[in-house]
PDB file of C-alpha atoms in Angstrom:
ATOM      1  CA  ASN A 418      -0.031  -0.565  -0.090  1.00 72.00           C
ATOM      2  CA  ALA A 419       1.608   3.600  -0.925  1.00 81.00           C
ATOM      3  CA  GLY A 420      -0.881   4.912   1.922  1.00 94.00           C
ATOM      4  CA  VAL A 421      -1.610   8.593   1.383  1.00 97.00           C
ATOM      5  CA  THR A 422       0.276  10.119  -2.151  1.00 97.00           C
ATOM      6  CA  GLN A 423       0.528  13.720  -3.094  1.00 98.00           C
ATOM      7  CA  THR A 424       1.836  15.651  -5.843  1.00 97.00           C
ATOM      8  CA  PRO A 425       3.358  17.636  -6.723  1.00 97.00           C
ATOM      9  CA  LYS A 426       6.363  17.480  -4.035  1.00 96.00           C
ATOM     10  CA  PHE A 427       7.507  21.300  -4.899  1.00 97.00           C
ATOM     11  CA  GLN A 428       6.122  23.973  -6.738  1.00 96.00           C
ATOM     12  CA  VAL A 429       7.235  27.456  -7.310  1.00 97.00           C
ATOM     13  CA  LEU A 430       3.968  29.939  -8.458  1.00 97.00           C
ATOM     14  CA  LYS A 431       4.000  33.499  -9.312  1.00 97.00           C
ATOM     15  CA  THR A 432       1.066  35.975  -7.957  1.00 98.00           C
ATOM     16  CA  GLY A 433      -1.810  35.556  -9.399  1.00 97.00           C
ATOM     17  CA  GLN A 434      -1.140  31.525 -10.791  1.00 97.00           C
ATOM     18  CA  SER A 435      -3.433  28.966 -10.023  1.00 96.00           C
ATOM     19  CA  MET A 436      -2.839  24.896  -9.520  1.00 96.00           C
ATOM     20  CA  THR A 437      -4.212  22.179  -7.830  1.00 97.00           C
ATOM     21  CA  LEU A 438      -2.801  19.995  -5.723  1.00 98.00           C
ATOM     22  CA  GLN A 439      -3.532  16.304  -6.029  1.00 97.00           C
ATOM     23  CA  CYS A 440      -3.833  13.826  -3.169  1.00 97.00           C
ATOM     24  CA  ALA A 441      -4.897  10.195  -3.175  1.00 97.00           C
ATOM     25  CA  GLN A 442      -5.386   7.294   0.056  1.00 97.00           C
ATOM     26  CA  ASP A 443      -5.600   3.848  -0.842  1.00 95.00           C
ATOM     27  CA  MET A 444      -6.315   2.716   2.431  1.00 94.00           C
ATOM     28  CA  ASN A 445     -10.388   3.313   1.979  1.00 93.00           C
ATOM     29  CA  HIS A 446     -10.649   5.678   4.183  1.00 92.00           C
ATOM     30  CA  ASN A 447     -13.528   7.884   4.410  1.00 91.00           C
ATOM     31  CA  SER A 448     -12.625  11.147   5.697  1.00 92.00           C
ATOM     32  CA  MET A 449     -10.061  13.076   4.032  1.00 94.00           C
ATOM     33  CA  TYR A 450      -8.473  16.481   4.926  1.00 95.00           C
ATOM     34  CA  TRP A 451      -5.872  19.222   3.673  1.00 97.00           C
ATOM     35  CA  TYR A 452      -3.698  21.473   5.820  1.00 97.00           C
ATOM     36  CA  ARG A 453      -1.575  24.035   5.473  1.00 97.00           C
ATOM     37  CA  GLN A 454       1.130  24.556   8.161  1.00 97.00           C
ATOM     38  CA  ASP A 455       3.908  27.410   8.338  1.00 94.00           C
ATOM     39  CA  PRO A 456       7.314  27.338   9.920  1.00 85.00           C
ATOM     40  CA  GLY A 457       7.274  27.311  13.362  1.00 79.00           C
ATOM     41  CA  MET A 458       3.394  26.443  13.067  1.00 81.00           C
ATOM     42  CA  GLY A 459       1.285  23.919  13.884  1.00 87.00           C
ATOM     43  CA  LEU A 460      -1.229  22.308  11.141  1.00 93.00           C
ATOM     44  CA  ARG A 461      -4.565  24.644  10.509  1.00 94.00           C
ATOM     45  CA  LEU A 462      -7.088  22.974   8.553  1.00 93.00           C
ATOM     46  CA  ILE A 463      -8.219  23.986   5.360  1.00 96.00           C
ATOM     47  CA  TYR A 464     -10.818  21.975   4.386  1.00 95.00           C
ATOM     48  CA  TYR A 465     -12.037  18.340   5.080  1.00 93.00           C
ATOM     49  CA  SER A 466     -14.210  15.973   3.295  1.00 93.00           C
ATOM     50  CA  ALA A 467     -16.255  13.472   5.535  1.00 90.00           C
ATOM     51  CA  SER A 468     -17.404  11.050   2.848  1.00 89.00           C
ATOM     52  CA  GLU A 469     -17.371  11.189  -1.256  1.00 90.00           C
ATOM     53  CA  GLY A 470     -19.606  14.531  -2.236  1.00 88.00           C
ATOM     54  CA  THR A 471     -19.301  16.264   0.954  1.00 91.00           C
ATOM     55  CA  THR A 472     -16.475  19.073   1.777  1.00 94.00           C
ATOM     56  CA  ASP A 473     -16.640  21.275   4.685  1.00 92.00           C
ATOM     57  CA  LYS A 474     -14.538  24.458   5.813  1.00 94.00           C
ATOM     58  CA  GLY A 475     -11.632  24.645   8.365  1.00 91.00           C
ATOM     59  CA  GLU A 476     -10.208  27.233   9.971  1.00 90.00           C
ATOM     60  CA  VAL A 477      -8.270  28.831   7.116  1.00 94.00           C
ATOM     61  CA  PRO A 478     -10.630  27.995   3.455  1.00 96.00           C
ATOM     62  CA  ASN A 479     -10.118  31.598   2.146  1.00 96.00           C
ATOM     63  CA  GLY A 480      -8.005  31.420  -0.996  1.00 96.00           C
ATOM     64  CA  TYR A 481      -8.699  27.640  -1.691  1.00 97.00           C
ATOM     65  CA  ASN A 482     -11.109  25.161  -3.115  1.00 97.00           C
ATOM     66  CA  VAL A 483     -11.336  21.217  -2.494  1.00 97.00           C
ATOM     67  CA  SER A 484     -12.759  18.744  -4.970  1.00 96.00           C
ATOM     68  CA  ARG A 485     -13.557  14.931  -3.225  1.00 95.00           C
ATOM     69  CA  LEU A 486     -13.570  13.765  -6.932  1.00 86.00           C
ATOM     70  CA  ASN A 487     -14.051   9.920  -5.301  1.00 94.00           C
ATOM     71  CA  LYS A 488     -13.302   8.071  -1.939  1.00 94.00           C
ATOM     72  CA  ARG A 489      -9.602   8.166  -2.986  1.00 96.00           C
ATOM     73  CA  GLU A 490      -8.734  11.246  -4.361  1.00 97.00           C
ATOM     74  CA  PHE A 491      -9.168  14.986  -2.593  1.00 97.00           C
ATOM     75  CA  SER A 492      -7.545  17.786  -4.705  1.00 97.00           C
ATOM     76  CA  LEU A 493      -7.122  21.439  -3.590  1.00 98.00           C
ATOM     77  CA  ARG A 494      -7.156  24.328  -6.336  1.00 98.00           C
ATOM     78  CA  LEU A 495      -5.370  27.683  -5.660  1.00 97.00           C
ATOM     79  CA  GLU A 496      -7.119  30.060  -7.807  1.00 93.00           C
ATOM     80  CA  SER A 497      -5.296  33.121  -7.914  1.00 96.00           C
ATOM     81  CA  ALA A 498      -2.067  32.284  -5.554  1.00 96.00           C
ATOM     82  CA  ALA A 499      -0.766  35.031  -3.250  1.00 97.00           C
ATOM     83  CA  PRO A 500       2.799  35.057  -0.997  1.00 96.00           C
ATOM     84  CA  SER A 501       0.620  34.601   1.778  1.00 96.00           C
ATOM     85  CA  GLN A 502      -0.033  30.702   0.895  1.00 97.00           C
ATOM     86  CA  THR A 503       3.592  30.260   0.548  1.00 97.00           C
ATOM     87  CA  SER A 504       3.452  27.081   3.159  1.00 97.00           C
ATOM     88  CA  VAL A 505       3.718  23.657   3.263  1.00 98.00           C
ATOM     89  CA  TYR A 506       0.728  21.653   2.319  1.00 98.00           C
ATOM     90  CA  PHE A 507      -0.238  18.250   3.781  1.00 98.00           C
ATOM     91  CA  CYS A 508      -3.243  15.701   2.815  1.00 97.00           C
ATOM     92  CA  ALA A 509      -4.534  13.163   5.377  1.00 96.00           C
ATOM     93  CA  SER A 510      -6.787  10.350   5.736  1.00 95.00           C
ATOM     94  CA  SER A 511      -8.856   8.573   8.646  1.00 92.00           C
ATOM     95  CA  VAL A 512     -11.141   6.551   9.319  1.00 81.00           C
ATOM     96  CA  GLY A 513     -13.616   6.748  12.625  1.00 78.00           C
ATOM     97  CA  THR A 514     -12.797   3.555  14.394  1.00 76.00           C
ATOM     98  CA  GLY A 515     -14.856   3.153  17.101  1.00 75.00           C
ATOM     99  CA  GLY A 516     -15.189   6.576  16.705  1.00 75.00           C
ATOM    100  CA  ILE A 517     -11.204   7.751  17.086  1.00 79.00           C
ATOM    101  CA  TYR A 518     -10.194   9.202  14.037  1.00 84.00           C
ATOM    102  CA  GLU A 519      -6.450   8.577  13.256  1.00 89.00           C
ATOM    103  CA  GLN A 520      -5.064  10.381  10.893  1.00 92.00           C
ATOM    104  CA  TYR A 521      -2.154   9.469   8.131  1.00 95.00           C
ATOM    105  CA  PHE A 522      -0.749  12.109   6.288  1.00 97.00           C
ATOM    106  CA  GLY A 523       0.849  12.582   2.922  1.00 97.00           C
ATOM    107  CA  PRO A 524       4.715  13.228   2.327  1.00 97.00           C
ATOM    108  CA  GLY A 525       3.642  17.058   1.857  1.00 97.00           C
ATOM    109  CA  THR A 526       3.850  19.765  -0.895  1.00 97.00           C
ATOM    110  CA  ARG A 527       5.970  22.657  -0.309  1.00 97.00           C
ATOM    111  CA  LEU A 528       4.432  25.666  -2.351  1.00 97.00           C
ATOM    112  CA  THR A 529       6.490  29.250  -2.693  1.00 97.00           C
ATOM    113  CA  VAL A 530       4.370  31.693  -4.006  1.00 97.00           C
ATOM    114  CA  THR A 531       7.026  34.742  -5.261  1.00 96.00           C
TER     115      THR A 531
ATOM    116  CA  GLN B 333      -6.821  31.547  22.827  1.00 63.00           C
ATOM    117  CA  LYS B 334      -5.667  28.957  20.664  1.00 71.00           C
ATOM    118  CA  GLU B 335      -8.249  25.967  21.182  1.00 88.00           C
ATOM    119  CA  VAL B 336      -4.947  23.494  21.469  1.00 93.00           C
ATOM    120  CA  GLU B 337      -1.985  25.060  23.457  1.00 93.00           C
ATOM    121  CA  GLN B 338       1.615  23.069  23.813  1.00 94.00           C
ATOM    122  CA  ASN B 339       4.594  23.885  25.835  1.00 84.00           C
ATOM    123  CA  SER B 340       6.207  26.722  23.857  1.00 73.00           C
ATOM    124  CA  GLY B 341       9.957  24.848  23.914  1.00 80.00           C
ATOM    125  CA  PRO B 342      12.258  23.862  22.653  1.00 91.00           C
ATOM    126  CA  LEU B 343      12.857  21.340  25.253  1.00 95.00           C
ATOM    127  CA  SER B 344      15.883  19.516  25.575  1.00 96.00           C
ATOM    128  CA  VAL B 345      16.597  16.658  27.751  1.00 96.00           C
ATOM    129  CA  PRO B 346      19.947  13.973  27.754  1.00 97.00           C
ATOM    130  CA  GLU B 347      19.759  10.557  26.400  1.00 97.00           C
ATOM    131  CA  GLY B 348      17.860   8.164  29.082  1.00 97.00           C
ATOM    132  CA  ALA B 349      15.823  10.917  30.557  1.00 97.00           C
ATOM    133  CA  ILE B 350      12.380  11.087  30.436  1.00 97.00           C
ATOM    134  CA  ALA B 351      11.107  13.912  28.634  1.00 97.00           C
ATOM    135  CA  SER B 352       7.259  15.474  29.643  1.00 96.00           C
ATOM    136  CA  LEU B 353       5.482  17.008  26.893  1.00 97.00           C
ATOM    137  CA  ASN B 354       2.139  18.849  28.076  1.00 96.00           C
ATOM    138  CA  CYS B 355      -0.976  20.000  25.830  1.00 96.00           C
ATOM    139  CA  THR B 356      -4.240  22.025  27.207  1.00 96.00           C
ATOM    140  CA  TYR B 357      -7.297  22.304  25.646  1.00 95.00           C
ATOM    141  CA  SER B 358     -10.244  25.078  26.066  1.00 92.00           C
ATOM    142  CA  ASP B 359     -13.135  22.828  24.116  1.00 88.00           C
ATOM    143  CA  ARG B 360     -14.565  20.779  26.821  1.00 87.00           C
ATOM    144  CA  GLY B 361     -16.469  18.599  24.047  1.00 85.00           C
ATOM    145  CA  SER B 362     -13.329  17.383  23.015  1.00 87.00           C
ATOM    146  CA  GLN B 363     -13.165  13.479  23.582  1.00 87.00           C
ATOM    147  CA  SER B 364     -10.290  12.352  21.535  1.00 91.00           C
ATOM    148  CA  PHE B 365      -6.463  12.947  21.896  1.00 94.00           C
ATOM    149  CA  PHE B 366      -3.511  12.195  19.744  1.00 95.00           C
ATOM    150  CA  TRP B 367       0.180  12.569  19.693  1.00 97.00           C
ATOM    151  CA  TYR B 368       1.902  12.933  16.348  1.00 96.00           C
ATOM    152  CA  ARG B 369       5.582  12.954  15.916  1.00 97.00           C
ATOM    153  CA  GLN B 370       7.115  15.114  13.255  1.00 96.00           C
ATOM    154  CA  TYR B 371      10.651  14.860  12.147  1.00 97.00           C
ATOM    155  CA  SER B 372      11.951  17.871  10.382  1.00 94.00           C
ATOM    156  CA  GLY B 373      10.958  18.423   6.755  1.00 93.00           C
ATOM    157  CA  LYS B 374       8.584  15.068   7.096  1.00 96.00           C
ATOM    158  CA  SER B 375       5.052  14.737   7.403  1.00 97.00           C
ATOM    159  CA  PRO B 376       3.533  13.888  10.776  1.00 96.00           C
ATOM    160  CA  GLU B 377       3.228  10.414  11.818  1.00 96.00           C
ATOM    161  CA  LEU B 378       0.820   9.338  14.810  1.00 94.00           C
ATOM    162  CA  ILE B 379       2.053   7.849  18.163  1.00 95.00           C
ATOM    163  CA  MET B 380      -0.664   7.150  19.973  1.00 94.00           C
ATOM    164  CA  PHE B 381      -4.056   8.447  21.306  1.00 93.00           C
ATOM    165  CA  ILE B 382      -6.271   8.360  24.372  1.00 94.00           C
ATOM    166  CA  TYR B 383      -9.854   8.446  25.285  1.00 90.00           C
ATOM    167  CA  SER B 384     -10.024   7.964  28.641  1.00 90.00           C
ATOM    168  CA  ASN B 385      -9.245   9.463  31.962  1.00 92.00           C
ATOM    169  CA  GLY B 386      -5.892   8.157  33.289  1.00 94.00           C
ATOM    170  CA  ASP B 387      -2.955   6.633  31.720  1.00 95.00           C
ATOM    171  CA  LYS B 388      -2.363   4.987  28.666  1.00 95.00           C
ATOM    172  CA  GLU B 389       1.442   2.823  28.043  1.00 96.00           C
ATOM    173  CA  ASP B 390       2.484   1.948  24.408  1.00 95.00           C
ATOM    174  CA  GLY B 391       6.531   0.638  24.939  1.00 96.00           C
ATOM    175  CA  ARG B 392       8.159   3.968  25.984  1.00 97.00           C
ATOM    176  CA  PHE B 393       5.430   6.361  25.522  1.00 97.00           C
ATOM    177  CA  THR B 394       3.018   7.064  27.881  1.00 97.00           C
ATOM    178  CA  ALA B 395      -0.143   9.595  27.540  1.00 97.00           C
ATOM    179  CA  GLN B 396      -2.247  11.235  30.205  1.00 97.00           C
ATOM    180  CA  LEU B 397      -5.740  12.481  29.723  1.00 96.00           C
ATOM    181  CA  ASN B 398      -7.042  14.598  32.855  1.00 96.00           C
ATOM    182  CA  LYS B 399     -10.429  15.627  31.710  1.00 94.00           C
ATOM    183  CA  ALA B 400     -11.236  18.304  34.809  1.00 94.00           C
ATOM    184  CA  SER B 401      -7.911  19.823  34.317  1.00 94.00           C
ATOM    185  CA  GLN B 402      -8.537  19.581  30.417  1.00 95.00           C
ATOM    186  CA  TYR B 403      -4.807  18.353  30.433  1.00 95.00           C
ATOM    187  CA  VAL B 404      -3.051  15.599  28.006  1.00 97.00           C
ATOM    188  CA  SER B 405       0.816  14.802  28.485  1.00 97.00           C
ATOM    189  CA  LEU B 406       3.071  12.673  26.785  1.00 97.00           C
ATOM    190  CA  LEU B 407       6.270  11.222  28.491  1.00 97.00           C
ATOM    191  CA  ILE B 408       8.711   9.802  26.919  1.00 98.00           C
ATOM    192  CA  ARG B 409      11.088   7.240  28.916  1.00 98.00           C
ATOM    193  CA  ASP B 410      14.608   6.383  28.360  1.00 98.00           C
ATOM    194  CA  SER B 411      14.975   9.060  25.755  1.00 98.00           C
ATOM    195  CA  GLN B 412      16.874   8.239  22.734  1.00 97.00           C
ATOM    196  CA  PRO B 413      18.679  10.689  20.351  1.00 97.00           C
ATOM    197  CA  SER B 414      16.089   9.426  17.184  1.00 97.00           C
ATOM    198  CA  ASP B 415      13.088  10.655  19.641  1.00 98.00           C
ATOM    199  CA  SER B 416      14.379  14.229  18.447  1.00 97.00           C
ATOM    200  CA  ALA B 417      11.274  15.227  16.684  1.00 97.00           C
ATOM    201  CA  THR B 418       8.442  18.175  17.072  1.00 95.00           C
ATOM    202  CA  TYR B 419       5.076  16.775  18.594  1.00 97.00           C
ATOM    203  CA  LEU B 420       1.891  17.994  17.581  1.00 96.00           C
ATOM    204  CA  CYS B 421      -0.832  17.402  20.041  1.00 96.00           C
ATOM    205  CA  SER B 422      -4.229  16.888  18.709  1.00 95.00           C
ATOM    206  CA  ALA B 423      -7.876  17.214  20.119  1.00 93.00           C
ATOM    207  CA  GLY B 424     -10.846  16.144  18.175  1.00 88.00           C
ATOM    208  CA  TRP B 425     -14.342  14.747  18.690  1.00 77.00           C
ATOM    209  CA  THR B 426     -15.710  11.153  18.375  1.00 63.00           C
ATOM    210  CA  ASN B 427     -17.823  11.032  15.671  1.00 59.00           C
ATOM    211  CA  ALA B 428     -16.477  13.910  13.976  1.00 63.00           C
ATOM    212  CA  GLY B 429     -13.549  13.527  12.345  1.00 76.00           C
ATOM    213  CA  LYS B 430     -12.315  16.688  12.927  1.00 82.00           C
ATOM    214  CA  SER B 431      -9.500  18.117  15.331  1.00 86.00           C
ATOM    215  CA  THR B 432      -7.424  20.812  16.398  1.00 91.00           C
ATOM    216  CA  PHE B 433      -3.882  20.849  16.278  1.00 94.00           C
ATOM    217  CA  GLY B 434      -1.237  22.409  18.958  1.00 94.00           C
ATOM    218  CA  ASP B 435       1.468  24.007  17.490  1.00 93.00           C
ATOM    219  CA  GLY B 436       3.978  21.816  18.566  1.00 94.00           C
ATOM    220  CA  THR B 437       6.963  21.005  21.168  1.00 95.00           C
ATOM    221  CA  THR B 438      10.186  20.673  19.290  1.00 95.00           C
ATOM    222  CA  LEU B 439      12.112  18.136  21.571  1.00 96.00           C
ATOM    223  CA  THR B 440      15.939  17.525  21.261  1.00 97.00           C
ATOM    224  CA  VAL B 441      17.721  15.041  22.995  1.00 97.00           C
ATOM    225  CA  LYS B 442      21.580  15.068  23.324  1.00 96.00           C
ATOM    226  CA  PRO B 443      23.928  12.226  23.274  1.00 93.00           C
TER     227      PRO B 443
END
């Protein structure tokens, strides 16, 4: 099993450009997440999907959109990138066994917006 | 006030010592608590979770939960240099997948 995979690993964008970060999991998990992590800080939730076809805003959704394409894939789109979106982006998935949601993370995408 | 607060760190302990990492949370509705370890430049990985008051042990790691005090801790016994990492505390809700993370505490174990 590959677990949670993310593409690309690194990306440099100019202000105003758009891009989509891809995430896929092969663990048959229902829940998927997108986080951003700024230097020296914890993870902040951008969007969450409890199941295929549903999405919910997290703490910092402004400037982002998501698509839960199917059970495996959850993509994050930046429509018009800004320097404030320079960060490391992590995708995660979980299954709520007994109501406990252990999260499994992908390797991350390091995004720089100039 | 952040929903999940952790020791500001960094924390430095000698090899073989006990490292104590602390976390407080503000939402009394939080029901499950997680400790993740994150090596520099890597993604977080789950160490353990706890949802009942008291202690939970897994090898050299012990998680402690006190719901009355809204306090969670992680003890690492016989600390090794390979334990040097940032430790993230997270609070979640049973039957709801979302959780909130603290900013992390960086631990350095010196040989």
